[in-house]
Amino acid sequence: MNNSSRARDLKLISCHACGLVLDNQEELRHSRCTRCDEHVYTRKPNSLSRSWAYLIAATILYIPANLLPIMLTTKMYNTLSSTIVSGVIDLWQDGAWDLAIIVFTASVVVPILKLGLMTFLLISTQRKSTWRQRERTKLYRIIEHIGHWSMLDVFVVALLITLVHFNKLALVQAGPGIVAFAAVVVLTMLSSMSFDPRLIWDTDEPKSSTPPDNGQTNG
Amino acid sequence: MQSRLNPASLVICEYCDAVYSRTPLKRREKAHCLQCGSELYRNARVDIDVMLALTLASAIMFVIANCYPIVELNMSGLSNRATLWDTLLFTLDSNVGVIAVFAAASAFFFPLIQILLFAYVLIPLRAGRKPRAFIGAMHALREMQPWSMVEVFMLGAVVSVIKLTAVAAVAAQIGLWGFATLTLLLTVLSSFDLQDLWDQSEALDA
Ligand SMILES: [Zn+2]
Ligand SMILES: [Zn+2]
């Protein structure tokens, strides 16, 4: 089906740190790079279970991250609490729609997309699906590069609480939601870093410990 | 393609494990994986002079960005201004101190260490030799890369300024322009492939 030769079949390993191609005729599961001394593996160790663990933790924390307030604004003895989503709605209603779109993308779209797409990648890879492998690899590359933009709200909250502290006149305080939200972003980043995209292409592994549910094998 | 298997002449796609033999590229050309479409390698030689110039410019901008306030806010005759460190220290004392630790690492310490390590690696390489801790420095550069977030902090500062214009008089300060320039410089600097630097420095081993 795929006609390119694969490093796994040719018993080669490339070092993920420096890119050097190493001979692995002894089929060691793990050795060290001769150029940069980094541990090299045919595949990231326990990639799927580590990736799942971070993803599940991120998904759980996503709930308090959205329910708890991220910011408390006090103006003339009147305190308003805002969550991630209500912050975006306020911006929109104030007429700052351009800003609302930026914050909505970084704080709502990107985290949901990352949680959803990582779940999809992990499930489809676990099932050794051959469906649209090229597109799924591309999805992974996108996820890898957009995740950290979600930290936007964290920096905004830090700046606002520093700038707006005029005692009774106007005061902005941080809410616990922002800590949960920062944790979600870090955990989803760790999840995508733990995922080994080469597993998407490891669909024809002969010696798999758990037999796949489709009993048909190509002779 | 499979006639000779000399590992040095091969490249393996880090996204799908496909093996290719390296072919020389023209300037600004990139080789892409046929199977998954990821980039394999670029025109091999990294211009160390350009990288070093970017590193030194980043170092200067880093100082400017951090020494001057980013934003000033005026409200009913009172005013507050904040540098990055004012923000970090104020947040550290707040109820969400842990955020300050993260922000300090991603917006200050990692970018700073990156700039210093680039200088540490590039200055000797330019003179034709390898620094003593080359391997450690290169690993640190690679590992810090995803956690260095000057560009996100920069966007955060812009969002904060626009948000506050609705309720008070805000003025962007020199620090903000410093961060904008630093963001640009670091983006270009980190677009260079560290693996090319490994390849290029290998000739210096002998
Ligand atoms: Zn290596
Ligand atoms: Zn590929």
Short mmCIF file of C-alpha atoms and ligand atoms in Angstrom, two decimals:
data_model
loop_
_atom_site.label_atom_id
_atom_site.label_comp_id
_atom_site.label_asym_id
_atom_site.label_seq_id
_atom_site.Cartn_x
_atom_site.Cartn_y
_atom_site.Cartn_z
CA MET A 1 0.00 0.00 0.00
CA ASN A 2 2.64 2.54 0.89
CA ASN A 3 5.60 2.10 -1.38
CA SER A 4 8.22 4.11 0.52
CA SER A 5 10.72 2.13 2.54
CA ARG A 6 10.40 2.67 6.25
CA ALA A 7 13.23 3.08 8.74
CA ARG A 8 11.66 0.45 11.00
CA ASP A 9 11.85 -2.18 8.24
CA LEU A 10 15.38 -1.21 7.19
CA LYS A 11 16.46 -1.33 10.86
CA LEU A 12 17.45 2.32 10.93
CA ILE A 13 16.78 4.91 13.63
CA SER A 14 16.96 8.66 13.24
CA CYS A 15 17.98 10.70 16.26
CA HIS A 16 15.10 13.03 17.16
CA ALA A 17 17.54 15.59 18.52
CA CYS A 18 20.15 15.95 15.80
CA GLY A 19 18.66 14.03 12.86
CA LEU A 20 21.56 11.63 12.48
CA VAL A 21 20.58 8.30 10.93
CA LEU A 22 21.85 5.37 12.96
CA ASP A 23 22.17 1.73 12.05
CA ASN A 24 20.15 -0.52 14.32
CA GLN A 25 20.76 -3.97 12.89
CA GLU A 26 20.73 -5.51 16.37
CA GLU A 27 17.19 -4.14 16.69
CA LEU A 28 17.84 -2.58 20.08
CA ARG A 29 14.75 -0.91 21.40
CA HIS A 30 16.86 1.84 22.81
CA SER A 31 20.43 3.10 22.47
CA ARG A 32 22.34 6.35 22.40
CA CYS A 33 23.10 8.65 19.48
CA THR A 34 26.75 8.55 18.46
CA ARG A 35 26.79 12.25 17.64
CA CYS A 36 24.78 13.92 20.39
CA ASP A 37 24.56 11.22 23.06
CA GLU A 38 20.75 11.51 23.23
CA HIS A 39 18.70 8.39 23.98
CA VAL A 40 17.25 7.24 20.68
CA TYR A 41 14.21 5.04 20.26
CA THR A 42 12.51 3.42 17.31
CA ARG A 43 9.34 5.00 18.73
CA LYS A 44 8.77 7.36 21.66
CA PRO A 45 8.40 5.05 24.69
CA ASN A 46 4.83 4.51 25.92
CA SER A 47 3.76 7.23 23.52
CA LEU A 48 0.05 6.47 23.42
CA SER A 49 -0.48 5.89 27.14
CA ARG A 50 1.48 8.99 28.14
CA SER A 51 -0.33 11.06 25.55
CA TRP A 52 -3.70 9.74 26.80
CA ALA A 53 -2.80 10.46 30.44
CA TYR A 54 -1.99 14.11 29.74
CA LEU A 55 -5.03 14.47 27.50
CA ILE A 56 -7.44 13.06 30.07
CA ALA A 57 -5.99 15.29 32.79
CA ALA A 58 -6.35 18.28 30.46
CA THR A 59 -9.95 17.39 29.61
CA ILE A 60 -10.88 17.12 33.30
CA LEU A 61 -9.27 20.47 34.13
CA TYR A 62 -10.97 22.07 31.14
CA ILE A 63 -14.24 22.02 33.14
CA PRO A 64 -13.08 24.21 36.09
CA ALA A 65 -11.06 26.30 33.63
CA ASN A 66 -14.32 27.35 31.99
CA LEU A 67 -16.66 27.40 34.98
CA LEU A 68 -14.47 29.29 37.46
CA PRO A 69 -13.90 33.02 37.01
CA ILE A 70 -10.58 34.02 35.50
CA MET A 71 -10.92 37.67 36.46
CA LEU A 72 -12.79 39.75 39.06
CA THR A 73 -13.27 43.38 38.13
CA THR A 74 -14.22 45.85 40.86
CA LYS A 75 -15.37 49.32 39.91
CA MET A 76 -16.99 51.62 42.44
CA TYR A 77 -17.80 48.83 44.94
CA ASN A 78 -19.32 46.79 42.15
CA THR A 79 -17.58 43.48 41.46
CA LEU A 80 -18.02 41.58 38.23
CA SER A 81 -16.59 38.14 37.68
CA SER A 82 -15.77 36.94 34.20
CA THR A 83 -15.00 33.51 32.81
CA ILE A 84 -13.11 32.74 29.60
CA VAL A 85 -16.30 32.69 27.55
CA SER A 86 -18.02 35.64 29.23
CA GLY A 87 -14.86 37.68 28.64
CA VAL A 88 -15.18 37.08 24.92
CA ILE A 89 -18.90 37.92 24.95
CA ASP A 90 -18.20 41.18 26.82
CA LEU A 91 -15.60 42.17 24.25
CA TRP A 92 -18.05 41.44 21.46
CA GLN A 93 -20.81 43.47 23.10
CA ASP A 94 -18.43 46.37 23.68
CA GLY A 95 -17.96 46.47 19.93
CA ALA A 96 -14.37 45.19 20.03
CA TRP A 97 -15.24 42.37 17.65
CA ASP A 98 -11.70 42.11 16.20
CA LEU A 99 -10.28 41.57 19.67
CA ALA A 100 -13.14 39.21 20.51
CA ILE A 101 -12.23 37.04 17.53
CA ILE A 102 -8.54 36.89 18.50
CA VAL A 103 -9.31 35.96 22.12
CA PHE A 104 -12.07 33.54 21.07
CA THR A 105 -9.65 31.76 18.72
CA ALA A 106 -6.81 31.51 21.22
CA SER A 107 -8.85 30.72 24.32
CA VAL A 108 -11.83 28.73 23.04
CA VAL A 109 -11.25 27.37 19.54
CA VAL A 110 -7.63 26.25 19.94
CA PRO A 111 -8.07 24.35 23.25
CA ILE A 112 -11.25 22.60 22.10
CA LEU A 113 -9.66 21.77 18.76
CA LYS A 114 -6.59 20.41 20.49
CA LEU A 115 -8.55 18.27 22.94
CA GLY A 116 -10.84 16.97 20.19
CA LEU A 117 -8.17 16.34 17.57
CA MET A 118 -5.77 14.66 20.01
CA THR A 119 -8.60 12.32 21.07
CA PHE A 120 -9.33 11.57 17.42
CA LEU A 121 -5.65 10.99 16.60
CA LEU A 122 -5.14 8.73 19.61
CA ILE A 123 -8.23 6.60 18.92
CA SER A 124 -7.59 6.27 15.17
CA THR A 125 -3.92 5.43 15.79
CA GLN A 126 -4.77 2.85 18.42
CA ARG A 127 -7.13 1.17 15.96
CA LYS A 128 -4.33 1.18 13.38
CA SER A 129 -6.63 2.97 10.98
CA THR A 130 -5.33 3.48 7.44
CA TRP A 131 -7.89 6.21 6.79
CA ARG A 132 -6.33 9.46 5.51
CA GLN A 133 -2.95 8.94 7.16
CA ARG A 134 -1.41 11.86 5.28
CA GLU A 135 -4.10 14.28 6.46
CA ARG A 136 -3.92 12.97 10.01
CA THR A 137 -0.16 13.54 10.04
CA LYS A 138 -0.77 17.07 8.84
CA LEU A 139 -3.35 17.60 11.60
CA TYR A 140 -0.73 16.56 14.12
CA ARG A 141 1.77 19.04 12.72
CA ILE A 142 -0.80 21.84 13.03
CA ILE A 143 -1.70 20.87 16.62
CA GLU A 144 1.99 20.83 17.50
CA HIS A 145 2.43 24.43 16.42
CA ILE A 146 -0.70 26.24 17.61
CA GLY A 147 -1.05 24.97 21.18
CA HIS A 148 0.98 27.58 23.01
CA TRP A 149 -1.09 30.50 21.65
CA SER A 150 -3.77 29.57 24.16
CA MET A 151 -1.55 31.05 26.86
CA LEU A 152 -2.76 34.46 25.63
CA ASP A 153 -5.38 34.86 28.37
CA VAL A 154 -2.86 33.97 31.05
CA PHE A 155 -0.61 36.86 30.04
CA VAL A 156 -3.58 39.21 29.66
CA VAL A 157 -4.76 38.46 33.20
CA ALA A 158 -1.25 38.96 34.61
CA LEU A 159 -0.93 42.34 32.88
CA LEU A 160 -4.40 43.54 33.81
CA ILE A 161 -4.10 42.75 37.51
CA THR A 162 -0.77 44.61 37.55
CA LEU A 163 -2.04 47.68 35.71
CA VAL A 164 -5.49 48.07 37.19
CA HIS A 165 -5.01 48.33 40.93
CA PHE A 166 -6.38 51.70 42.02
CA ASN A 167 -7.84 50.47 45.31
CA LYS A 168 -11.53 51.39 45.52
CA LEU A 169 -11.64 53.21 42.22
CA ALA A 170 -10.89 50.26 40.01
CA LEU A 171 -9.36 46.90 40.75
CA VAL A 172 -8.81 43.77 38.71
CA GLN A 173 -8.08 40.52 40.50
CA ALA A 174 -7.26 37.11 39.12
CA GLY A 175 -9.67 34.20 39.57
CA PRO A 176 -8.76 30.54 40.08
CA GLY A 177 -10.04 29.66 36.60
CA ILE A 178 -6.88 31.07 35.04
CA VAL A 179 -4.68 28.59 36.92
CA ALA A 180 -6.80 25.67 35.71
CA PHE A 181 -6.72 27.11 32.20
CA ALA A 182 -2.92 27.43 32.18
CA ALA A 183 -2.71 23.83 33.37
CA VAL A 184 -4.98 22.74 30.50
CA VAL A 185 -2.69 24.41 27.97
CA VAL A 186 0.47 22.90 29.47
CA LEU A 187 -1.10 19.43 29.66
CA THR A 188 -2.34 19.50 26.05
CA MET A 189 1.13 20.59 24.96
CA LEU A 190 2.64 17.67 26.87
CA SER A 191 0.05 15.35 25.33
CA SER A 192 0.91 16.32 21.76
CA MET A 193 4.65 16.20 22.52
CA SER A 194 4.29 12.65 23.86
CA PHE A 195 2.44 11.48 20.77
CA ASP A 196 4.62 9.79 18.16
CA PRO A 197 3.20 10.58 14.70
CA ARG A 198 5.07 7.63 13.18
CA LEU A 199 2.55 5.41 14.96
CA ILE A 200 -0.09 6.72 12.53
CA TRP A 201 1.84 4.85 9.83
CA ASP A 202 2.56 1.70 11.86
CA THR A 203 -0.58 0.00 10.61
CA ASP A 204 0.94 -3.24 9.39
CA GLU A 205 2.98 -4.22 12.42
CA PRO A 206 3.20 -8.01 12.31
CA LYS A 207 3.93 -8.67 15.96
CA SER A 208 1.29 -6.71 17.78
CA SER A 209 0.53 -7.95 21.28
CA THR A 210 -3.20 -7.31 21.09
CA PRO A 211 -4.86 -8.75 17.97
CA PRO A 212 -7.00 -6.15 16.17
CA ASP A 213 -10.72 -6.83 15.99
CA ASN A 214 -10.80 -7.27 12.24
CA GLY A 215 -9.93 -10.93 11.84
CA GLN A 216 -9.08 -10.64 8.15
CA THR A 217 -5.40 -10.45 7.36
CA ASN A 218 -3.88 -10.01 3.95
CA GLY A 219 -1.88 -13.11 3.05
CA MET B 1 17.71 4.23 -3.90
CA GLN B 2 18.19 1.11 -1.86
CA SER B 3 21.37 0.03 -3.57
CA ARG B 4 23.68 1.53 -0.95
CA LEU B 5 22.73 2.03 2.64
CA ASN B 6 25.19 4.52 3.96
CA PRO B 7 23.32 6.05 6.94
CA ALA B 8 25.05 9.41 6.52
CA SER B 9 23.51 9.87 3.10
CA LEU B 10 20.01 9.08 4.35
CA VAL B 11 17.28 11.12 5.91
CA ILE B 12 14.31 9.72 7.79
CA CYS B 13 10.98 11.52 7.97
CA GLU B 14 10.37 12.18 11.67
CA TYR B 15 6.62 12.14 11.10
CA CYS B 16 6.12 8.89 9.20
CA ASP B 17 9.45 7.01 9.27
CA ALA B 18 9.93 7.01 5.47
CA VAL B 19 13.58 6.74 4.37
CA TYR B 20 15.08 8.89 1.60
CA SER B 21 18.56 9.46 0.30
CA ARG B 22 19.70 13.05 0.56
CA THR B 23 20.08 15.01 -2.64
CA PRO B 24 21.69 18.42 -2.89
CA LEU B 25 19.18 21.28 -2.97
CA LYS B 26 19.34 24.66 -4.58
CA ARG B 27 19.22 27.80 -2.51
CA ARG B 28 15.95 28.20 -0.61
CA GLU B 29 14.75 24.79 -1.77
CA LYS B 30 13.08 22.41 0.66
CA ALA B 31 12.70 18.64 0.46
CA HIS B 32 9.31 17.26 1.47
CA CYS B 33 8.29 13.73 2.38
CA LEU B 34 6.38 12.06 -0.44
CA GLN B 35 4.37 9.94 1.93
CA CYS B 36 3.14 12.47 4.52
CA GLY B 37 4.11 15.86 3.10
CA SER B 38 6.25 16.98 6.07
CA GLU B 39 9.41 18.97 5.50
CA LEU B 40 12.51 16.73 5.48
CA TYR B 41 15.38 19.18 5.14
CA ARG B 42 16.27 22.49 3.55
CA ASN B 43 19.17 23.81 1.60
CA ALA B 44 21.75 22.51 4.01
CA ARG B 45 24.03 25.37 4.94
CA VAL B 46 22.84 27.60 7.73
CA ASP B 47 24.30 31.05 7.51
CA ILE B 48 26.05 31.38 10.86
CA ASP B 49 26.78 35.08 10.31
CA VAL B 50 23.08 35.80 9.86
CA MET B 51 22.15 33.74 12.90
CA LEU B 52 24.76 35.47 15.03
CA ALA B 53 23.62 38.90 13.88
CA LEU B 54 20.04 37.99 14.80
CA THR B 55 21.21 36.69 18.18
CA LEU B 56 23.07 39.90 19.04
CA ALA B 57 20.16 42.05 17.87
CA SER B 58 17.84 39.90 20.03
CA ALA B 59 20.11 40.41 23.04
CA ILE B 60 19.92 44.20 22.66
CA MET B 61 16.17 44.14 22.13
CA PHE B 62 15.76 41.85 25.12
CA VAL B 63 17.42 44.46 27.35
CA ILE B 64 15.32 47.29 25.91
CA ALA B 65 12.08 45.30 26.17
CA ASN B 66 12.74 44.51 29.81
CA CYS B 67 14.12 47.83 31.03
CA TYR B 68 11.28 50.03 29.80
CA PRO B 69 7.62 49.89 30.80
CA ILE B 70 5.28 48.16 28.36
CA VAL B 71 2.08 50.03 29.15
CA GLU B 72 1.05 53.07 31.13
CA LEU B 73 -2.48 53.47 32.43
CA ASN B 74 -4.07 56.70 33.63
CA MET B 75 -7.29 56.83 35.55
CA SER B 76 -8.72 59.86 37.37
CA GLY B 77 -5.33 61.43 37.83
CA LEU B 78 -3.68 58.22 39.04
CA SER B 79 -1.31 56.29 36.88
CA ASN B 80 0.28 52.84 36.78
CA ARG B 81 2.99 51.63 34.47
CA ALA B 82 4.28 48.11 34.16
CA THR B 83 7.43 46.46 32.89
CA LEU B 84 7.51 42.71 32.39
CA TRP B 85 9.12 42.28 35.81
CA ASP B 86 6.55 44.51 37.53
CA THR B 87 3.94 42.19 36.06
CA LEU B 88 5.73 39.04 37.16
CA LEU B 89 6.35 40.25 40.72
CA PHE B 90 2.84 41.63 41.15
CA THR B 91 1.34 38.36 39.88
CA LEU B 92 3.63 36.36 42.15
CA ASP B 93 2.19 38.20 45.17
CA SER B 94 -1.38 37.72 44.00
CA ASN B 95 -3.71 34.78 44.61
CA VAL B 96 -2.45 33.12 41.42
CA GLY B 97 1.29 33.16 42.08
CA VAL B 98 1.86 29.94 40.16
CA ILE B 99 0.92 31.80 36.97
CA ALA B 100 3.84 34.16 37.59
CA VAL B 101 6.26 31.25 37.71
CA PHE B 102 5.01 30.00 34.36
CA ALA B 103 5.02 33.48 32.83
CA ALA B 104 8.52 34.20 34.11
CA ALA B 105 9.83 31.00 32.55
CA SER B 106 8.11 31.37 29.19
CA ALA B 107 8.41 35.11 28.64
CA PHE B 108 11.70 35.88 30.40
CA PHE B 109 14.02 33.05 31.40
CA PHE B 110 13.64 30.70 28.42
CA PRO B 111 14.03 33.45 25.79
CA LEU B 112 17.01 34.87 27.72
CA ILE B 113 18.70 31.47 28.01
CA GLN B 114 17.98 30.80 24.33
CA ILE B 115 19.69 34.03 23.31
CA LEU B 116 22.69 33.32 25.55
CA LEU B 117 23.01 29.73 24.32
CA PHE B 118 22.80 30.80 20.68
CA ALA B 119 25.64 33.25 21.31
CA TYR B 120 27.60 30.58 23.19
CA VAL B 121 27.26 28.13 20.29
CA LEU B 122 27.51 30.50 17.33
CA ILE B 123 30.47 32.69 18.28
CA PRO B 124 32.96 29.75 18.41
CA LEU B 125 31.35 28.06 15.37
CA ARG B 126 31.91 31.20 13.38
CA ALA B 127 35.59 31.03 14.34
CA GLY B 128 35.68 27.42 13.15
CA ARG B 129 35.61 25.53 16.43
CA LYS B 130 33.09 23.95 18.73
CA PRO B 131 32.36 25.32 22.21
CA ARG B 132 33.13 22.96 25.07
CA ALA B 133 29.52 22.27 26.05
CA PHE B 134 28.21 22.20 22.47
CA ILE B 135 26.13 19.05 22.93
CA GLY B 136 24.47 20.21 26.15
CA ALA B 137 23.78 23.68 24.75
CA MET B 138 22.19 22.28 21.59
CA HIS B 139 19.94 19.94 23.57
CA ALA B 140 18.88 22.78 25.88
CA LEU B 141 18.06 24.98 22.86
CA ARG B 142 15.87 22.27 21.34
CA GLU B 143 14.06 21.47 24.57
CA MET B 144 13.33 25.08 25.47
CA GLN B 145 11.99 26.01 22.06
CA PRO B 146 8.31 25.03 22.54
CA TRP B 147 8.12 26.67 25.97
CA SER B 148 9.55 30.02 24.96
CA MET B 149 6.55 32.29 24.37
CA VAL B 150 7.65 35.88 23.79
CA GLU B 151 5.25 36.11 20.85
CA VAL B 152 2.28 35.09 22.98
CA PHE B 153 3.22 37.56 25.71
CA MET B 154 3.51 40.22 23.00
CA LEU B 155 -0.01 39.50 21.73
CA GLY B 156 -1.22 39.46 25.34
CA ALA B 157 0.21 42.95 25.86
CA VAL B 158 -1.53 44.22 22.72
CA VAL B 159 -4.84 42.67 23.79
CA SER B 160 -4.48 44.23 27.26
CA VAL B 161 -3.83 47.68 25.81
CA ILE B 162 -6.86 47.51 23.51
CA LYS B 163 -9.05 46.13 26.30
CA LEU B 164 -8.10 49.00 28.59
CA THR B 165 -8.64 51.75 26.01
CA ALA B 166 -12.35 51.15 26.51
CA VAL B 167 -12.19 52.19 30.18
CA ALA B 168 -9.11 54.35 30.71
CA ALA B 169 -6.33 56.28 29.04
CA VAL B 170 -3.61 53.80 28.10
CA ALA B 171 -0.39 54.41 26.26
CA ALA B 172 1.92 51.81 24.80
CA GLN B 173 5.47 52.42 26.01
CA ILE B 174 8.94 51.70 24.62
CA GLY B 175 8.93 48.25 26.22
CA LEU B 176 6.05 47.18 23.97
CA TRP B 177 7.95 48.14 20.82
CA GLY B 178 10.95 46.34 22.25
CA PHE B 179 8.90 43.18 22.67
CA ALA B 180 7.43 43.52 19.19
CA THR B 181 10.90 43.69 17.65
CA LEU B 182 12.18 40.90 19.88
CA THR B 183 9.26 38.70 18.79
CA LEU B 184 10.15 39.28 15.16
CA LEU B 185 13.86 38.56 15.68
CA LEU B 186 13.27 35.40 17.72
CA THR B 187 10.75 34.12 15.17
CA VAL B 188 13.32 34.39 12.39
CA LEU B 189 16.06 32.97 14.61
CA SER B 190 14.05 29.91 15.63
CA SER B 191 13.02 29.25 12.02
CA PHE B 192 16.57 27.97 11.45
CA ASP B 193 16.78 24.21 11.77
CA LEU B 194 19.00 23.13 14.66
CA GLN B 195 19.61 19.81 12.92
CA ASP B 196 21.44 21.71 10.16
CA LEU B 197 23.68 23.22 12.81
CA TRP B 198 24.49 19.70 14.01
CA ASP B 199 25.34 18.62 10.47
CA GLN B 200 27.44 21.67 9.85
CA SER B 201 29.41 21.41 13.08
CA GLU B 202 30.20 17.75 12.46
CA ALA B 203 32.98 18.69 10.05
CA LEU B 204 34.69 20.43 12.97
CA ASP B 205 35.07 17.20 14.89
CA ALA B 206 38.06 15.94 12.96
ZN ZN C 1 21.68 12.68 17.84
ZN ZN C 2 6.86 11.60 6.08
#
